[in-house]
């Protein structure tokens, strides 16, 4: 696919940019320091050499920017909170970074119809906090929910810990307003619970990572706020025991509201940053499972889980008997990235986070395969997983000062994706393709599927100015 | 959009068709009687002048047919069980009718991963029956489930009575194998619970009504079979009381597994075809609501429903105290079409079934508006609704022997869609656009949205041979 900006784009000059800046309510910056800051997201992918940063104050700014970019053939990289882990929001040379992070208005909370309408920059957790006093919840809960924006969550079809019961972001998106490559504003989908008038373009744009348009407004389904969940913590001698428990437990038809796995190394790293009530397991367990149920049968659910865990060799199953203890265990799981980053900075090492999803029945094979890759490459690899969904996040660590270690880390990272594909899985369960995995996407999709991606992208963004170098780049 | 087949298509002759027939495992027919039978679905839309009918025995037959059609520029109308209500499977002049109804193999039931893989011709109810002894369920339950095929359900993103809790067909489709316009076979989506590698083409093809490709295999999510639901029946003096009950009850955060409304006239028509336990309400009630809960708190749920119904003027609330009585009430709801058709045939009248979906908060306004249209046009209009979803099926009746009556019926049908749009609703909640509502689709979608439909259709089916005259025809 040709995503090179057209020649005129490369020649947009300061005067042209001043024209754009003059019509914006928000701001335009070409300050190199600011551009450098906005060039990257939370991935290891380097972004560089942006032409300008537009901080949109509203839809009109997005329209003006897209019209300008369309006229001049300049690539545009839409950005939300830049909390992504796949480089989907990283700068491409000569691009305009189009940030909607300042568009943070909650436009409507419709309690009668259980929907909320928001601008894209609203932070996921802020939305949750706004809804809670009204007895409502917006379930999608990516690990980044305290810092990531709803628009970015939609653009990546973000997952999280509650997906095992409540599904992914797509299942909550009713209606989107998007700005197309030429600045056209269009509304997709419907506010009604059901609707089949036309193609499902809301789903097409959800997870399209800024390659088809810029999301400027979303109407989302919300649900009644559930009761506080009950939580169980099971410890196992090995990861294999833990993941076999997951497969068996889910095959009973269980519907936990959370089923997370962390390996022993991860638990050790967590203990370095705080006391999450897991300290007595450090060094003694190979893996832990954290299970929650928020259903009316929660007590029976946790008992059933304990029963299955014990049948699969659990060392111990403990129950959090109050919301505070329960919250502490979840906080542990949510703090894995902080713990990993702390380890990196204190040890001078780098980290790449993988995101393979396999069928639950293949979880044991996948984790065994990662173990083999770890040994083979001599690389430190830790495992956490949204285990109930078969979605595993192996973190690959490497010594930044040692070229061979970096190379071994890259090899391990790639082999983990290869392993996932060989088991019928996907290279990305929830983080997205971005720049980081764009070279891998052709390996997952067959010829016809790649063809469809190419022709649809070309139809929607004929001059290929929307987020070049990302998801669809190598198809 | 130009959907006229190219000139060569019109000249495909008997010798050409013989070439196609020679490579099929299934059959090809040009018998006028057979073509006439296969020219229509369950809508009032007339289909005619098909060139041939291919009954595909498998994927290879679909591929051969699409290659042939592509080479000769012949339009192709994919067909499943032809149970649709919008004319989506009706013949267009000069087309090949491509039936996958004979592709009925259930390829895999994967209990560990809670999925089932099927050919498109499998009947919805047959799949349910196959899964039940294994403790599994495939929730989507369109009214036609006893006769409609899973492939057709996917092609129309079919709904049903359980959507209010379990969602529509799209939420169950993990992976699709489709044959594109030129005969290319491609697999879309993923078998894993989560997956964001590339655009969500599974959702794009789900509900695309045969305009983008032919579905030849689907992997569907299944769920644990739930307990028998508890059922409540509430009767009301007026439709307005019933729909206000629905809005209020759903706004409590309730999650019924069914919440259906039928007006008094419909109850009367039902009593003509059998005893569903509703006979003592005939002539005395304006509307009934049937509510079910299959949750662990079902007893409390039905009590809560009764409380809300009584607060909104219910005449009576009865509880089905055993599964047989419960099933009888559901059978009544499922028999509405049979009752309406019996009325039509015994009175020499015709019927058009509308399918508007509005936000639940607008249900009362919508039903009042239909009442006004009924009076205004002097037309008999009955109301049934998946009320919990705001999805209403007004049936418009007209005297086939009276031109003025037919015209008044058409006017009422159109004004009902207009009313739905004016209330922020959609012209079709679950039946699809097909040929019947294709002229209406441009009124629901804005300019940018129509543009996206046109360019995506052209990109995926550049010679416009896939199901011309249907959904996208007027965009």
Coordinates of C-alpha atoms in Angstrom, one line a residue, chain A residues 212-448:
Chain A
X212 CA -10.0 5.7 8.4
X213 CA -11.1 8.9 10.1
X214 CA -10.9 10.9 13.3
X215 CA -13.5 10.1 16.0
X216 CA -14.9 13.3 17.4
X217 CA -17.9 12.1 19.3
X218 CA -19.3 8.8 20.6
X219 CA -22.5 7.6 22.1
X220 CA -21.8 4.6 24.3
X221 CA -24.0 2.0 26.0
X222 CA -23.8 2.0 29.7
X223 CA -25.1 -0.6 32.1
X224 CA -26.4 -0.7 35.7
X225 CA -23.7 -0.5 38.3
X226 CA -23.3 -4.0 39.7
X227 CA -22.7 -5.0 43.3
X228 CA -19.2 -5.2 44.7
X229 CA -17.6 -8.4 43.5
X230 CA -16.3 -11.2 45.6
X231 CA -12.7 -12.1 44.9
X232 CA -10.7 -15.3 45.2
X233 CA -6.9 -15.7 45.0
X234 CA -5.4 -19.1 44.0
X235 CA -1.7 -19.8 44.1
X236 CA -0.1 -22.6 42.0
X237 CA 3.3 -24.2 41.8
X238 CA 3.5 -23.6 38.1
X239 CA 2.0 -21.5 35.3
X240 CA 0.8 -24.7 33.7
X241 CA -1.3 -25.6 36.7
X242 CA -2.8 -22.1 36.7
X243 CA -3.8 -22.0 33.0
X244 CA -5.2 -25.5 33.1
X245 CA -7.4 -24.3 35.9
X246 CA -8.5 -21.4 33.7
X247 CA -9.5 -23.7 30.8
X248 CA -11.3 -26.1 33.1
X249 CA -13.1 -23.4 35.0
X250 CA -14.3 -21.5 31.9
X251 CA -15.4 -24.8 30.3
X252 CA -17.9 -25.2 33.2
X253 CA -19.8 -22.3 31.7
X254 CA -18.6 -20.0 34.5
X255 CA -19.0 -16.2 34.0
X256 CA -16.5 -14.6 36.3
X257 CA -16.2 -10.8 36.0
X258 CA -12.4 -11.2 36.2
X259 CA -10.0 -14.0 35.8
X260 CA -6.4 -12.8 35.7
X261 CA -3.1 -14.7 35.9
X262 CA 0.3 -13.4 37.0
X263 CA 3.4 -15.5 37.0
X264 CA 5.7 -15.8 40.1
X265 CA 8.3 -13.4 38.6
X266 CA 5.6 -10.7 38.2
X267 CA 4.5 -11.2 41.8
X268 CA 8.1 -10.7 42.8
X269 CA 8.3 -7.4 40.9
X270 CA 5.1 -6.2 42.4
X271 CA 6.4 -6.8 45.9
X272 CA 9.2 -4.4 45.1
X273 CA 6.8 -1.5 44.7
X274 CA 4.3 -2.0 47.4
X275 CA 2.4 -4.4 49.7
X276 CA -0.6 -5.8 47.8
X277 CA -1.2 -8.6 50.2
X278 CA 0.8 -11.0 48.0
X279 CA 4.1 -10.8 49.7
X280 CA 4.0 -14.1 51.4
X281 CA 3.7 -15.8 48.0
X282 CA 6.9 -14.3 46.7
X283 CA 9.4 -16.9 45.7
X284 CA 7.1 -19.7 46.7
X285 CA 4.6 -19.8 43.9
X286 CA 4.8 -20.2 40.1
X287 CA 1.6 -18.3 39.4
X288 CA -1.5 -16.8 40.9
X289 CA -5.0 -16.5 39.6
X290 CA -7.3 -13.6 40.7
X291 CA -10.9 -14.4 40.1
X292 CA -13.9 -12.2 40.7
X293 CA -17.6 -12.6 40.4
X294 CA -20.1 -9.8 40.6
X295 CA -23.2 -12.0 40.0
X296 CA -26.0 -12.7 42.5
X297 CA -24.3 -16.2 42.9
X298 CA -20.9 -14.7 43.6
X299 CA -20.3 -16.7 46.8
X300 CA -21.1 -20.0 45.0
X301 CA -19.0 -18.9 42.0
X302 CA -15.9 -18.3 44.1
X303 CA -16.4 -21.7 45.8
X304 CA -16.7 -23.4 42.5
X305 CA -13.6 -21.7 41.3
X306 CA -11.7 -22.8 44.4
X307 CA -12.9 -26.4 43.8
X308 CA -11.6 -26.4 40.3
X309 CA -8.3 -24.7 41.3
X310 CA -7.7 -27.3 44.1
X311 CA -8.4 -30.1 41.6
X312 CA -5.6 -28.7 39.4
X313 CA -3.0 -28.5 42.1
X314 CA -3.6 -25.1 43.7
X315 CA -1.3 -24.6 46.7
X316 CA -3.9 -22.3 48.4
X317 CA -7.1 -20.5 47.7
X318 CA -7.9 -17.4 49.7
X319 CA -11.0 -15.3 49.6
X320 CA -11.0 -11.5 50.1
X321 CA -13.7 -11.1 52.7
X322 CA -14.1 -7.3 52.3
X323 CA -14.1 -4.8 49.4
X324 CA -10.8 -3.3 50.6
X325 CA -8.9 -6.6 50.4
X326 CA -10.6 -7.3 47.1
X327 CA -9.6 -4.0 45.7
X328 CA -6.0 -4.5 46.8
X329 CA -5.7 -7.7 44.8
X330 CA -7.0 -5.9 41.7
X331 CA -4.7 -3.0 42.4
X332 CA -1.8 -5.5 42.3
X333 CA -2.9 -6.7 38.8
X334 CA -3.3 -3.1 37.6
X335 CA 0.1 -2.2 38.9
X336 CA 2.0 -4.7 36.9
X337 CA 3.1 -2.2 34.3
X338 CA 4.3 0.2 37.0
X339 CA 6.3 -2.6 38.6
X340 CA 7.8 -3.7 35.3
X341 CA 8.8 -0.1 34.5
X342 CA 10.3 0.3 37.9
X343 CA 12.3 -2.8 37.4
X344 CA 13.4 -1.5 34.0
X345 CA 14.5 1.9 35.2
X346 CA 16.4 0.5 38.2
X347 CA 18.1 -2.2 36.2
X348 CA 18.8 -0.3 33.0
X349 CA 16.7 -2.7 31.0
X350 CA 14.0 -2.3 28.3
X351 CA 10.7 -4.0 28.0
X352 CA 8.4 -5.0 25.1
X353 CA 4.9 -6.1 26.0
X354 CA 3.3 -8.7 23.8
X355 CA -0.4 -9.2 23.4
X356 CA -1.2 -12.6 22.0
X357 CA -4.7 -14.1 22.3
X358 CA -5.2 -17.8 21.9
X359 CA -8.3 -20.0 22.4
X360 CA -8.5 -20.9 26.1
X361 CA -7.9 -24.6 25.3
X362 CA -4.5 -23.6 23.9
X363 CA -3.4 -21.5 26.9
X364 CA -1.3 -24.2 28.4
X365 CA 0.5 -24.9 25.1
X366 CA 1.1 -21.2 24.6
X367 CA 2.6 -20.7 28.0
X368 CA 4.8 -23.7 27.7
X369 CA 5.9 -22.4 24.3
X370 CA 6.8 -19.0 25.9
X371 CA 8.8 -20.9 28.5
X372 CA 10.7 -22.6 25.8
X373 CA 11.4 -19.3 24.0
X374 CA 12.6 -17.8 27.3
X375 CA 15.1 -20.6 27.7
X376 CA 16.1 -20.7 24.1
X377 CA 16.8 -17.0 23.8
X378 CA 18.1 -16.6 27.4
X379 CA 15.7 -13.7 27.8
X380 CA 13.7 -12.7 30.8
X381 CA 10.0 -13.0 29.9
X382 CA 7.3 -12.5 32.5
X383 CA 3.6 -13.5 32.0
X384 CA 0.4 -11.8 32.9
X385 CA -2.8 -12.7 31.3
X386 CA -6.5 -11.9 31.0
X387 CA -6.5 -15.6 31.3
X388 CA -10.3 -16.1 31.1
X389 CA -10.1 -14.7 27.5
X390 CA -6.9 -16.5 26.5
X391 CA -5.2 -13.1 26.2
X392 CA -1.6 -13.2 27.4
X393 CA 0.8 -10.3 27.8
X394 CA 4.3 -11.7 27.9
X395 CA 6.8 -8.9 28.8
X396 CA 10.2 -9.3 27.2
X397 CA 13.1 -7.6 29.0
X398 CA 16.5 -6.9 27.6
X399 CA 19.7 -5.1 28.6
X400 CA 19.7 -1.8 26.8
X401 CA 23.5 -1.6 27.0
X402 CA 24.0 -5.0 25.4
X403 CA 23.3 -5.3 21.7
X404 CA 23.1 -9.1 21.9
X405 CA 20.5 -8.9 24.7
X406 CA 18.4 -6.4 22.7
X407 CA 18.6 -8.7 19.7
X408 CA 17.6 -11.7 21.8
X409 CA 14.7 -9.7 23.2
X410 CA 13.5 -8.8 19.7
X411 CA 13.8 -12.5 18.7
X412 CA 11.8 -13.6 21.7
X413 CA 9.1 -10.9 21.0
X414 CA 8.7 -12.1 17.4
X415 CA 8.8 -15.8 18.3
X416 CA 6.0 -15.2 20.8
X417 CA 3.8 -13.8 18.1
X418 CA 4.8 -16.7 15.8
X419 CA 3.9 -19.1 18.5
X420 CA 0.5 -17.5 18.9
X421 CA -0.2 -17.7 15.2
X422 CA 0.9 -21.3 15.1
X423 CA -1.7 -22.1 17.8
X424 CA -4.4 -20.4 15.8
X425 CA -4.2 -17.2 17.8
X426 CA -3.8 -13.6 17.0
X427 CA -0.8 -11.3 17.3
X428 CA -2.9 -8.7 19.2
X429 CA -5.9 -9.4 21.4
X430 CA -6.4 -5.8 22.6
X431 CA -3.4 -3.5 22.2
X432 CA -3.7 -3.0 18.5
X433 CA -1.3 -3.3 15.6
X434 CA 0.0 0.2 15.4
X435 CA 3.5 0.7 14.0
X436 CA 5.0 -2.0 16.2
X437 CA 3.1 -5.0 14.7
X438 CA 2.3 -3.7 11.3
X439 CA 5.0 -5.9 9.7
X440 CA 3.3 -8.9 11.4
X441 CA -0.2 -8.3 10.2
X442 CA 0.3 -9.8 6.8
X443 CA 1.2 -13.1 8.5
X444 CA -2.1 -13.3 10.2
X445 CA -4.4 -12.4 7.3
X446 CA -4.9 -14.4 4.2
X447 CA -4.6 -13.0 0.7
X448 CA -8.3 -12.1 0.3

